[in-house]
PDB file of C-alpha atoms and ligand atoms in Angstrom:
ATOM      1  CA  MET A   1      11.837  80.762 120.428  1.00  0.00           C
ATOM      2  CA  ALA A   2      14.742  79.804 118.160  1.00  0.00           C
ATOM      3  CA  ASP A   3      17.622  82.235 118.223  1.00  0.00           C
ATOM      4  CA  GLU A   4      19.395  82.960 114.947  1.00  0.00           C
ATOM      5  CA  ALA A   5      22.192  85.153 116.357  1.00  0.00           C
ATOM      6  CA  PRO A   6      25.665  83.833 115.470  1.00  0.00           C
ATOM      7  CA  ILE A   7      28.109  82.037 117.744  1.00  0.00           C
ATOM      8  CA  GLY A   8      31.552  83.677 117.737  1.00  0.00           C
ATOM      9  CA  VAL A   9      34.598  81.396 117.654  1.00  0.00           C
ATOM     10  CA  PHE A  10      38.260  82.354 117.322  1.00  0.00           C
ATOM     11  CA  ASP A  11      41.806  81.042 117.408  1.00  0.00           C
ATOM     12  CA  SER A  12      45.293  82.297 116.624  1.00  0.00           C
ATOM     13  CA  GLY A  13      44.833  80.696 113.207  1.00  0.00           C
ATOM     14  CA  VAL A  14      43.231  77.665 111.581  1.00  0.00           C
ATOM     15  CA  GLY A  15      43.516  75.337 114.611  1.00  0.00           C
ATOM     16  CA  GLY A  16      40.155  76.360 116.022  1.00  0.00           C
ATOM     17  CA  LEU A  17      38.537  74.928 112.890  1.00  0.00           C
ATOM     18  CA  SER A  18      38.993  71.533 114.595  1.00  0.00           C
ATOM     19  CA  VAL A  19      36.708  72.835 117.359  1.00  0.00           C
ATOM     20  CA  LEU A  20      34.389  74.525 114.876  1.00  0.00           C
ATOM     21  CA  ALA A  21      33.878  71.123 113.210  1.00  0.00           C
ATOM     22  CA  GLU A  22      32.677  69.651 116.515  1.00  0.00           C
ATOM     23  CA  ILE A  23      30.351  72.627 117.039  1.00  0.00           C
ATOM     24  CA  ARG A  24      28.988  72.339 113.499  1.00  0.00           C
ATOM     25  CA  GLN A  25      28.323  68.635 113.973  1.00  0.00           C
ATOM     26  CA  LEU A  26      26.520  69.087 117.294  1.00  0.00           C
ATOM     27  CA  LEU A  27      24.682  72.304 116.404  1.00  0.00           C
ATOM     28  CA  PRO A  28      23.921  72.166 112.660  1.00  0.00           C
ATOM     29  CA  ALA A  29      21.327  74.951 112.733  1.00  0.00           C
ATOM     30  CA  GLU A  30      23.627  77.575 114.245  1.00  0.00           C
ATOM     31  CA  THR A  31      25.222  80.456 112.346  1.00  0.00           C
ATOM     32  CA  LEU A  32      28.971  80.293 113.051  1.00  0.00           C
ATOM     33  CA  HIS A  33      31.345  83.256 112.828  1.00  0.00           C
ATOM     34  CA  TYR A  34      35.013  82.239 112.968  1.00  0.00           C
ATOM     35  CA  VAL A  35      37.996  84.587 113.248  1.00  0.00           C
ATOM     36  CA  ALA A  36      41.475  83.201 112.520  1.00  0.00           C
ATOM     37  CA  ASP A  37      44.164  85.575 113.758  1.00  0.00           C
ATOM     38  CA  CYS A  38      46.584  84.233 111.139  1.00  0.00           C
ATOM     39  CA  GLY A  39      48.390  87.572 110.924  1.00  0.00           C
ATOM     40  CA  HIS A  40      49.665  87.030 114.477  1.00  0.00           C
ATOM     41  CA  ILE A  41      50.385  83.305 114.592  1.00  0.00           C
ATOM     42  CA  PRO A  42      51.792  81.655 116.696  1.00  0.00           C
ATOM     43  CA  TYR A  43      50.277  82.762 120.006  1.00  0.00           C
ATOM     44  CA  GLY A  44      52.294  80.010 121.688  1.00  0.00           C
ATOM     45  CA  GLU A  45      55.491  82.037 121.446  1.00  0.00           C
ATOM     46  CA  LYS A  46      53.944  85.474 122.277  1.00  0.00           C
ATOM     47  CA  THR A  47      53.642  87.265 125.617  1.00  0.00           C
ATOM     48  CA  PRO A  48      50.373  86.937 127.580  1.00  0.00           C
ATOM     49  CA  ALA A  49      49.895  90.733 127.312  1.00  0.00           C
ATOM     50  CA  PHE A  50      50.083  90.617 123.509  1.00  0.00           C
ATOM     51  CA  ILE A  51      47.646  87.690 123.356  1.00  0.00           C
ATOM     52  CA  ARG A  52      45.210  89.456 125.713  1.00  0.00           C
ATOM     53  CA  GLU A  53      45.215  92.518 123.488  1.00  0.00           C
ATOM     54  CA  ARG A  54      44.469  90.461 120.360  1.00  0.00           C
ATOM     55  CA  CYS A  55      41.739  88.507 122.163  1.00  0.00           C
ATOM     56  CA  GLN A  56      40.045  91.701 123.388  1.00  0.00           C
ATOM     57  CA  LEU A  57      40.028  93.095 119.861  1.00  0.00           C
ATOM     58  CA  ILE A  58      38.607  89.945 118.277  1.00  0.00           C
ATOM     59  CA  ALA A  59      36.048  89.421 121.053  1.00  0.00           C
ATOM     60  CA  ALA A  60      34.877  93.026 120.718  1.00  0.00           C
ATOM     61  CA  ARG A  61      34.299  92.501 116.987  1.00  0.00           C
ATOM     62  CA  LEU A  62      32.350  89.276 117.491  1.00  0.00           C
ATOM     63  CA  HIS A  63      30.332  90.891 120.269  1.00  0.00           C
ATOM     64  CA  ALA A  64      29.504  93.794 117.941  1.00  0.00           C
ATOM     65  CA  GLN A  65      28.327  91.245 115.348  1.00  0.00           C
ATOM     66  CA  GLY A  66      25.715  90.184 117.905  1.00  0.00           C
ATOM     67  CA  ALA A  67      27.306  86.848 118.842  1.00  0.00           C
ATOM     68  CA  LYS A  68      25.208  85.144 121.531  1.00  0.00           C
ATOM     69  CA  ALA A  69      28.211  83.196 122.853  1.00  0.00           C
ATOM     70  CA  LEU A  70      31.977  83.198 122.453  1.00  0.00           C
ATOM     71  CA  VAL A  71      34.237  80.178 122.098  1.00  0.00           C
ATOM     72  CA  VAL A  72      37.942  80.725 122.660  1.00  0.00           C
ATOM     73  CA  ALA A  73      39.016  77.810 120.437  1.00  0.00           C
ATOM     74  CA  CYS A  74      42.630  78.044 121.536  1.00  0.00           C
ATOM     75  CA  ASN A  75      44.303  76.665 124.659  1.00  0.00           C
ATOM     76  CA  THR A  76      47.008  79.330 124.600  1.00  0.00           C
ATOM     77  CA  ALA A  77      44.528  82.213 124.313  1.00  0.00           C
ATOM     78  CA  THR A  78      42.404  80.698 127.072  1.00  0.00           C
ATOM     79  CA  VAL A  79      45.230  80.651 129.606  1.00  0.00           C
ATOM     80  CA  ALA A  80      46.262  84.193 128.686  1.00  0.00           C
ATOM     81  CA  ALA A  81      42.915  85.903 128.236  1.00  0.00           C
ATOM     82  CA  VAL A  82      39.750  84.077 129.237  1.00  0.00           C
ATOM     83  CA  ALA A  83      39.607  85.576 132.741  1.00  0.00           C
ATOM     84  CA  ASP A  84      40.034  89.021 131.237  1.00  0.00           C
ATOM     85  CA  LEU A  85      37.270  88.421 128.678  1.00  0.00           C
ATOM     86  CA  ARG A  86      34.868  87.147 131.343  1.00  0.00           C
ATOM     87  CA  GLU A  87      35.536  90.241 133.392  1.00  0.00           C
ATOM     88  CA  ARG A  88      34.863  92.534 130.445  1.00  0.00           C
ATOM     89  CA  TYR A  89      31.686  90.678 129.358  1.00  0.00           C
ATOM     90  CA  PRO A  90      30.133  89.243 132.546  1.00  0.00           C
ATOM     91  CA  GLN A  91      26.782  88.450 130.874  1.00  0.00           C
ATOM     92  CA  TRP A  92      28.217  86.768 127.778  1.00  0.00           C
ATOM     93  CA  PRO A  93      28.489  82.957 127.737  1.00  0.00           C
ATOM     94  CA  ILE A  94      32.215  82.344 127.105  1.00  0.00           C
ATOM     95  CA  VAL A  95      33.653  78.856 126.640  1.00  0.00           C
ATOM     96  CA  GLY A  96      37.421  78.388 126.901  1.00  0.00           C
ATOM     97  CA  MET A  97      39.655  75.380 126.262  1.00  0.00           C
ATOM     98  CA  GLU A  98      42.167  73.586 128.415  1.00  0.00           C
ATOM     99  CA  PRO A  99      44.283  70.489 127.812  1.00  0.00           C
ATOM    100  CA  ALA A 100      42.282  67.336 128.565  1.00  0.00           C
ATOM    101  CA  VAL A 101      44.156  66.400 131.762  1.00  0.00           C
ATOM    102  CA  LYS A 102      41.086  65.109 133.570  1.00  0.00           C
ATOM    103  CA  PRO A 103      39.914  62.710 130.806  1.00  0.00           C
ATOM    104  CA  ALA A 104      43.511  61.596 130.216  1.00  0.00           C
ATOM    105  CA  ALA A 105      44.023  60.821 133.910  1.00  0.00           C
ATOM    106  CA  ALA A 106      40.866  58.704 133.758  1.00  0.00           C
ATOM    107  CA  ALA A 107      41.920  56.971 130.525  1.00  0.00           C
ATOM    108  CA  THR A 108      45.536  56.030 131.277  1.00  0.00           C
ATOM    109  CA  ARG A 109      46.138  52.401 132.231  1.00  0.00           C
ATOM    110  CA  ASN A 110      49.783  52.717 133.281  1.00  0.00           C
ATOM    111  CA  GLY A 111      49.569  56.157 134.940  1.00  0.00           C
ATOM    112  CA  ARG A 112      51.806  57.877 132.375  1.00  0.00           C
ATOM    113  CA  VAL A 113      50.364  60.744 130.333  1.00  0.00           C
ATOM    114  CA  GLY A 114      52.086  62.969 127.779  1.00  0.00           C
ATOM    115  CA  VAL A 115      50.950  66.474 126.898  1.00  0.00           C
ATOM    116  CA  LEU A 116      51.688  68.050 123.520  1.00  0.00           C
ATOM    117  CA  ALA A 117      50.958  71.790 123.672  1.00  0.00           C
ATOM    118  CA  THR A 118      52.419  75.226 123.042  1.00  0.00           C
ATOM    119  CA  THR A 119      55.124  76.726 125.231  1.00  0.00           C
ATOM    120  CA  GLY A 120      52.641  79.396 126.385  1.00  0.00           C
ATOM    121  CA  THR A 121      50.130  76.826 127.600  1.00  0.00           C
ATOM    122  CA  LEU A 122      52.670  74.605 129.337  1.00  0.00           C
ATOM    123  CA  GLN A 123      54.368  77.493 131.145  1.00  0.00           C
ATOM    124  CA  SER A 124      51.130  78.990 132.480  1.00  0.00           C
ATOM    125  CA  ALA A 125      49.968  78.995 136.081  1.00  0.00           C
ATOM    126  CA  LYS A 126      46.563  77.848 134.838  1.00  0.00           C
ATOM    127  CA  PHE A 127      48.091  74.656 133.436  1.00  0.00           C
ATOM    128  CA  ALA A 128      50.008  74.048 136.680  1.00  0.00           C
ATOM    129  CA  ALA A 129      46.727  74.404 138.582  1.00  0.00           C
ATOM    130  CA  LEU A 130      45.053  71.957 136.193  1.00  0.00           C
ATOM    131  CA  LEU A 131      47.748  69.366 136.951  1.00  0.00           C
ATOM    132  CA  ASP A 132      47.457  69.945 140.706  1.00  0.00           C
ATOM    133  CA  ARG A 133      43.733  69.401 140.490  1.00  0.00           C
ATOM    134  CA  PHE A 134      43.357  66.471 138.096  1.00  0.00           C
ATOM    135  CA  ALA A 135      46.680  64.668 137.688  1.00  0.00           C
ATOM    136  CA  LEU A 136      46.690  63.081 141.126  1.00  0.00           C
ATOM    137  CA  GLY A 137      48.691  59.880 141.137  1.00  0.00           C
ATOM    138  CA  VAL A 138      49.486  60.265 137.441  1.00  0.00           C
ATOM    139  CA  GLN A 139      52.908  61.030 136.010  1.00  0.00           C
ATOM    140  CA  VAL A 140      52.558  63.821 133.428  1.00  0.00           C
ATOM    141  CA  LEU A 141      55.284  64.566 130.877  1.00  0.00           C
ATOM    142  CA  THR A 142      54.965  67.825 128.974  1.00  0.00           C
ATOM    143  CA  GLN A 143      56.289  68.500 125.496  1.00  0.00           C
ATOM    144  CA  PRO A 144      56.237  71.941 123.852  1.00  0.00           C
ATOM    145  CA  CYS A 145      56.016  71.696 120.057  1.00  0.00           C
ATOM    146  CA  PRO A 146      57.469  74.858 118.470  1.00  0.00           C
ATOM    147  CA  GLY A 147      57.028  74.899 114.706  1.00  0.00           C
ATOM    148  CA  LEU A 148      54.140  72.430 114.557  1.00  0.00           C
ATOM    149  CA  VAL A 149      51.407  75.059 114.462  1.00  0.00           C
ATOM    150  CA  GLU A 150      53.089  76.711 111.461  1.00  0.00           C
ATOM    151  CA  GLN A 151      53.057  73.392 109.570  1.00  0.00           C
ATOM    152  CA  VAL A 152      49.300  73.076 110.096  1.00  0.00           C
ATOM    153  CA  GLU A 153      48.837  76.716 109.055  1.00  0.00           C
ATOM    154  CA  ARG A 154      50.592  75.855 105.764  1.00  0.00           C
ATOM    155  CA  GLY A 155      48.237  72.925 105.311  1.00  0.00           C
ATOM    156  CA  ASP A 156      51.217  70.560 105.576  1.00  0.00           C
ATOM    157  CA  LEU A 157      49.547  67.798 107.568  1.00  0.00           C
ATOM    158  CA  HIS A 158      51.563  64.898 106.255  1.00  0.00           C
ATOM    159  CA  GLY A 159      54.822  66.092 104.640  1.00  0.00           C
ATOM    160  CA  PRO A 160      58.377  65.090 105.614  1.00  0.00           C
ATOM    161  CA  GLU A 161      59.077  68.205 107.723  1.00  0.00           C
ATOM    162  CA  THR A 162      55.850  67.808 109.723  1.00  0.00           C
ATOM    163  CA  ARG A 163      56.636  64.124 110.233  1.00  0.00           C
ATOM    164  CA  ARG A 164      60.198  64.916 111.369  1.00  0.00           C
ATOM    165  CA  LEU A 165      59.016  67.549 113.860  1.00  0.00           C
ATOM    166  CA  LEU A 166      56.246  65.399 115.269  1.00  0.00           C
ATOM    167  CA  GLN A 167      58.492  62.335 115.544  1.00  0.00           C
ATOM    168  CA  GLY A 168      60.997  64.390 117.564  1.00  0.00           C
ATOM    169  CA  PHE A 169      58.298  65.680 119.929  1.00  0.00           C
ATOM    170  CA  LEU A 170      56.811  62.219 120.408  1.00  0.00           C
ATOM    171  CA  GLU A 171      60.094  60.454 121.032  1.00  0.00           C
ATOM    172  CA  PRO A 172      60.572  61.307 124.744  1.00  0.00           C
ATOM    173  CA  LEU A 173      56.900  60.656 125.493  1.00  0.00           C
ATOM    174  CA  LEU A 174      56.927  57.258 123.829  1.00  0.00           C
ATOM    175  CA  ALA A 175      60.310  56.407 125.369  1.00  0.00           C
ATOM    176  CA  ALA A 176      58.721  57.083 128.782  1.00  0.00           C
ATOM    177  CA  GLU A 177      55.916  54.696 127.735  1.00  0.00           C
ATOM    178  CA  CYS A 178      53.091  57.224 128.001  1.00  0.00           C
ATOM    179  CA  ASP A 179      49.963  55.291 127.048  1.00  0.00           C
ATOM    180  CA  THR A 180      47.803  58.423 126.749  1.00  0.00           C
ATOM    181  CA  LEU A 181      48.659  61.606 124.855  1.00  0.00           C
ATOM    182  CA  ILE A 182      46.834  64.910 125.231  1.00  0.00           C
ATOM    183  CA  LEU A 183      46.553  67.059 122.109  1.00  0.00           C
ATOM    184  CA  GLY A 184      46.683  70.331 124.056  1.00  0.00           C
ATOM    185  CA  CYS A 185      46.542  72.709 121.109  1.00  0.00           C
ATOM    186  CA  THR A 186      43.619  72.993 118.710  1.00  0.00           C
ATOM    187  CA  HIS A 187      45.905  72.720 115.670  1.00  0.00           C
ATOM    188  CA  TYR A 188      47.002  69.188 116.581  1.00  0.00           C
ATOM    189  CA  PRO A 189      43.769  67.240 115.958  1.00  0.00           C
ATOM    190  CA  PHE A 190      44.413  67.921 112.257  1.00  0.00           C
ATOM    191  CA  LEU A 191      47.537  65.762 112.670  1.00  0.00           C
ATOM    192  CA  ARG A 192      45.610  62.714 113.909  1.00  0.00           C
ATOM    193  CA  PRO A 193      46.123  60.734 110.647  1.00  0.00           C
ATOM    194  CA  LEU A 194      49.900  61.312 110.887  1.00  0.00           C
ATOM    195  CA  LEU A 195      49.862  60.607 114.632  1.00  0.00           C
ATOM    196  CA  ALA A 196      48.144  57.300 113.923  1.00  0.00           C
ATOM    197  CA  GLU A 197      51.193  56.336 111.849  1.00  0.00           C
ATOM    198  CA  LEU A 198      53.698  57.460 114.472  1.00  0.00           C
ATOM    199  CA  VAL A 199      52.302  56.142 117.760  1.00  0.00           C
ATOM    200  CA  PRO A 200      51.515  52.528 118.698  1.00  0.00           C
ATOM    201  CA  PRO A 201      47.836  51.683 118.209  1.00  0.00           C
ATOM    202  CA  GLU A 202      47.218  51.145 121.929  1.00  0.00           C
ATOM    203  CA  VAL A 203      48.146  54.760 122.762  1.00  0.00           C
ATOM    204  CA  ILE A 204      45.040  56.850 123.465  1.00  0.00           C
ATOM    205  CA  LEU A 205      44.852  60.367 121.973  1.00  0.00           C
ATOM    206  CA  VAL A 206      42.568  62.883 123.695  1.00  0.00           C
ATOM    207  CA  ASP A 207      41.480  66.410 122.851  1.00  0.00           C
ATOM    208  CA  THR A 208      38.686  68.632 124.107  1.00  0.00           C
ATOM    209  CA  GLY A 209      36.910  69.809 120.923  1.00  0.00           C
ATOM    210  CA  ALA A 210      33.812  67.658 121.430  1.00  0.00           C
ATOM    211  CA  ALA A 211      33.583  68.577 125.139  1.00  0.00           C
ATOM    212  CA  VAL A 212      33.725  72.279 124.249  1.00  0.00           C
ATOM    213  CA  ALA A 213      30.874  71.839 121.767  1.00  0.00           C
ATOM    214  CA  ARG A 214      28.778  70.076 124.430  1.00  0.00           C
ATOM    215  CA  ARG A 215      29.510  72.812 126.975  1.00  0.00           C
ATOM    216  CA  LEU A 216      28.462  75.466 124.453  1.00  0.00           C
ATOM    217  CA  GLN A 217      25.253  73.568 123.701  1.00  0.00           C
ATOM    218  CA  SER A 218      24.373  73.342 127.371  1.00  0.00           C
ATOM    219  CA  LEU A 219      25.042  77.053 128.021  1.00  0.00           C
ATOM    220  CA  LEU A 220      22.851  78.035 125.058  1.00  0.00           C
ATOM    221  CA  ALA A 221      20.122  75.614 126.128  1.00  0.00           C
ATOM    222  CA  VAL A 222      20.063  77.064 129.651  1.00  0.00           C
ATOM    223  CA  ALA A 223      19.857  80.581 128.185  1.00  0.00           C
ATOM    224  CA  GLY A 224      17.059  79.449 125.818  1.00  0.00           C
ATOM    225  CA  ARG A 225      19.148  80.594 122.862  1.00  0.00           C
ATOM    226  CA  LEU A 226      19.600  77.501 120.665  1.00  0.00           C
ATOM    227  CA  ALA A 227      18.852  77.907 116.954  1.00  0.00           C
ATOM    228  CA  SER A 228      16.561  75.516 115.145  1.00  0.00           C
ATOM    229  CA  GLY A 229      15.636  74.925 111.541  1.00  0.00           C
ATOM    230  CA  PRO A 230      17.752  74.433 108.422  1.00  0.00           C
ATOM    231  CA  ALA A 231      21.551  74.226 108.339  1.00  0.00           C
ATOM    232  CA  GLY A 232      23.149  77.491 109.436  1.00  0.00           C
ATOM    233  CA  PRO A 233      25.921  79.265 107.514  1.00  0.00           C
ATOM    234  CA  THR A 234      29.614  79.424 108.473  1.00  0.00           C
ATOM    235  CA  ARG A 235      31.473  82.704 107.920  1.00  0.00           C
ATOM    236  CA  ILE A 236      35.241  83.029 108.265  1.00  0.00           C
ATOM    237  CA  TRP A 237      37.519  86.043 108.717  1.00  0.00           C
ATOM    238  CA  THR A 238      41.314  86.111 108.847  1.00  0.00           C
ATOM    239  CA  SER A 239      43.791  88.787 109.882  1.00  0.00           C
ATOM    240  CA  GLY A 240      46.244  87.299 107.365  1.00  0.00           C
ATOM    241  CA  PRO A 241      45.817  87.256 103.582  1.00  0.00           C
ATOM    242  CA  PRO A 242      42.399  85.671 102.813  1.00  0.00           C
ATOM    243  CA  THR A 243      43.913  83.910  99.773  1.00  0.00           C
ATOM    244  CA  GLU A 244      46.307  82.009 102.070  1.00  0.00           C
ATOM    245  CA  LEU A 245      43.545  80.713 104.293  1.00  0.00           C
ATOM    246  CA  SER A 246      41.328  79.929 101.293  1.00  0.00           C
ATOM    247  CA  ALA A 247      44.171  77.817  99.851  1.00  0.00           C
ATOM    248  CA  VAL A 248      44.359  75.495 102.890  1.00  0.00           C
ATOM    249  CA  LEU A 249      40.642  75.533 103.696  1.00  0.00           C
ATOM    250  CA  PRO A 250      39.654  72.487 101.583  1.00  0.00           C
ATOM    251  CA  GLN A 251      41.828  70.289 103.844  1.00  0.00           C
ATOM    252  CA  LEU A 252      40.676  71.811 107.113  1.00  0.00           C
ATOM    253  CA  TRP A 253      37.061  72.757 106.393  1.00  0.00           C
ATOM    254  CA  PRO A 254      35.889  70.598 103.495  1.00  0.00           C
ATOM    255  CA  ALA A 255      32.380  72.112 103.527  1.00  0.00           C
ATOM    256  CA  GLY A 256      34.000  75.346 102.284  1.00  0.00           C
ATOM    257  CA  ALA A 257      33.242  78.921 103.259  1.00  0.00           C
ATOM    258  CA  GLU A 258      33.925  82.381 101.980  1.00  0.00           C
ATOM    259  CA  VAL A 259      36.973  83.927 103.699  1.00  0.00           C
ATOM    260  CA  LYS A 260      36.963  87.654 104.385  1.00  0.00           C
ATOM    261  CA  ALA A 261      39.654  89.987 105.694  1.00  0.00           C
ATOM    262  CA  PHE A 262      39.589  90.855 109.400  1.00  0.00           C
ATOM    263  CA  VAL A 263      40.925  94.390 109.539  1.00  0.00           C
TER     264      VAL A 263
HETATM  265  N1  DGL B 301      45.737  76.710 118.545  1.00  0.00           N
HETATM  266  C1  DGL B 301      46.353  77.270 119.679  1.00  0.00           C
HETATM  267  C2  DGL B 301      46.131  76.443 120.933  1.00  0.00           C
HETATM  268  O1  DGL B 301      45.158  75.745 121.044  1.00  0.00           O
HETATM  269  C3  DGL B 301      47.780  77.710 119.633  1.00  0.00           C
HETATM  270  C4  DGL B 301      48.443  77.992 118.363  1.00  0.00           C
HETATM  271  C5  DGL B 301      49.486  79.072 118.441  1.00  0.00           C
HETATM  272  O2  DGL B 301      50.558  78.876 119.032  1.00  0.00           O
HETATM  273  O3  DGL B 301      49.195  80.105 117.874  1.00  0.00           O
HETATM  274  O4  DGL B 301      46.918  76.508 121.853  1.00  0.00           O
END
């Protein structure tokens, strides 16, 4: 039996739309409910307790909407809150995100990997455990990127200030000759065109959006809850002003969607 219940997806803001795009591509028939917590951006500079509280609130709303699965489309929210969410909803399929250390360790040719992510992600015990587990024999350089998420939120994917910030964050990683860079925040895949101008062509860029979509598909398949039939709708809520998100949406979600207030 096809299952038409929505899939709930959320992020601190618009970054998770990069993950939503992978989900939409892999699962065209699904109904997608996306919450952007734009009123509380950036999570990367907030305390884990604050992030956990926001995540519980958003997850509760998506659960009440009948979501058959939850995707935490944010690395920072995952490290702060995914364990908590799994404890609260033990029966609910929940997919989190983590920086792509394992694929990067497999992809690097010179054993030097750079990680671009938020301060919150890079300082977490969960990230340290990820390195211990998968970065064996690989030198990993981490680079927090304060300010970059805000540029993506403004829809400034290519302007001089975004370029200046990104160039500064890349400099130490490229100087150390990292041949593989992890985009460890869901906002950063939107900067791939700019990154392509700023890093040498042989540098490999990895993110986990597609892997998250595949994981979601497999969990729904096992539960017998995949939708089938015509293209499903996408609905978006934001805790910031809906007009602000609507203004940047054409760049980040070209298919368009109505944006409602999350209150
Ligand atoms: N998009 C989020 C992530 O993947 C973080 C953005 C923020 O700092 O709010 O880590």
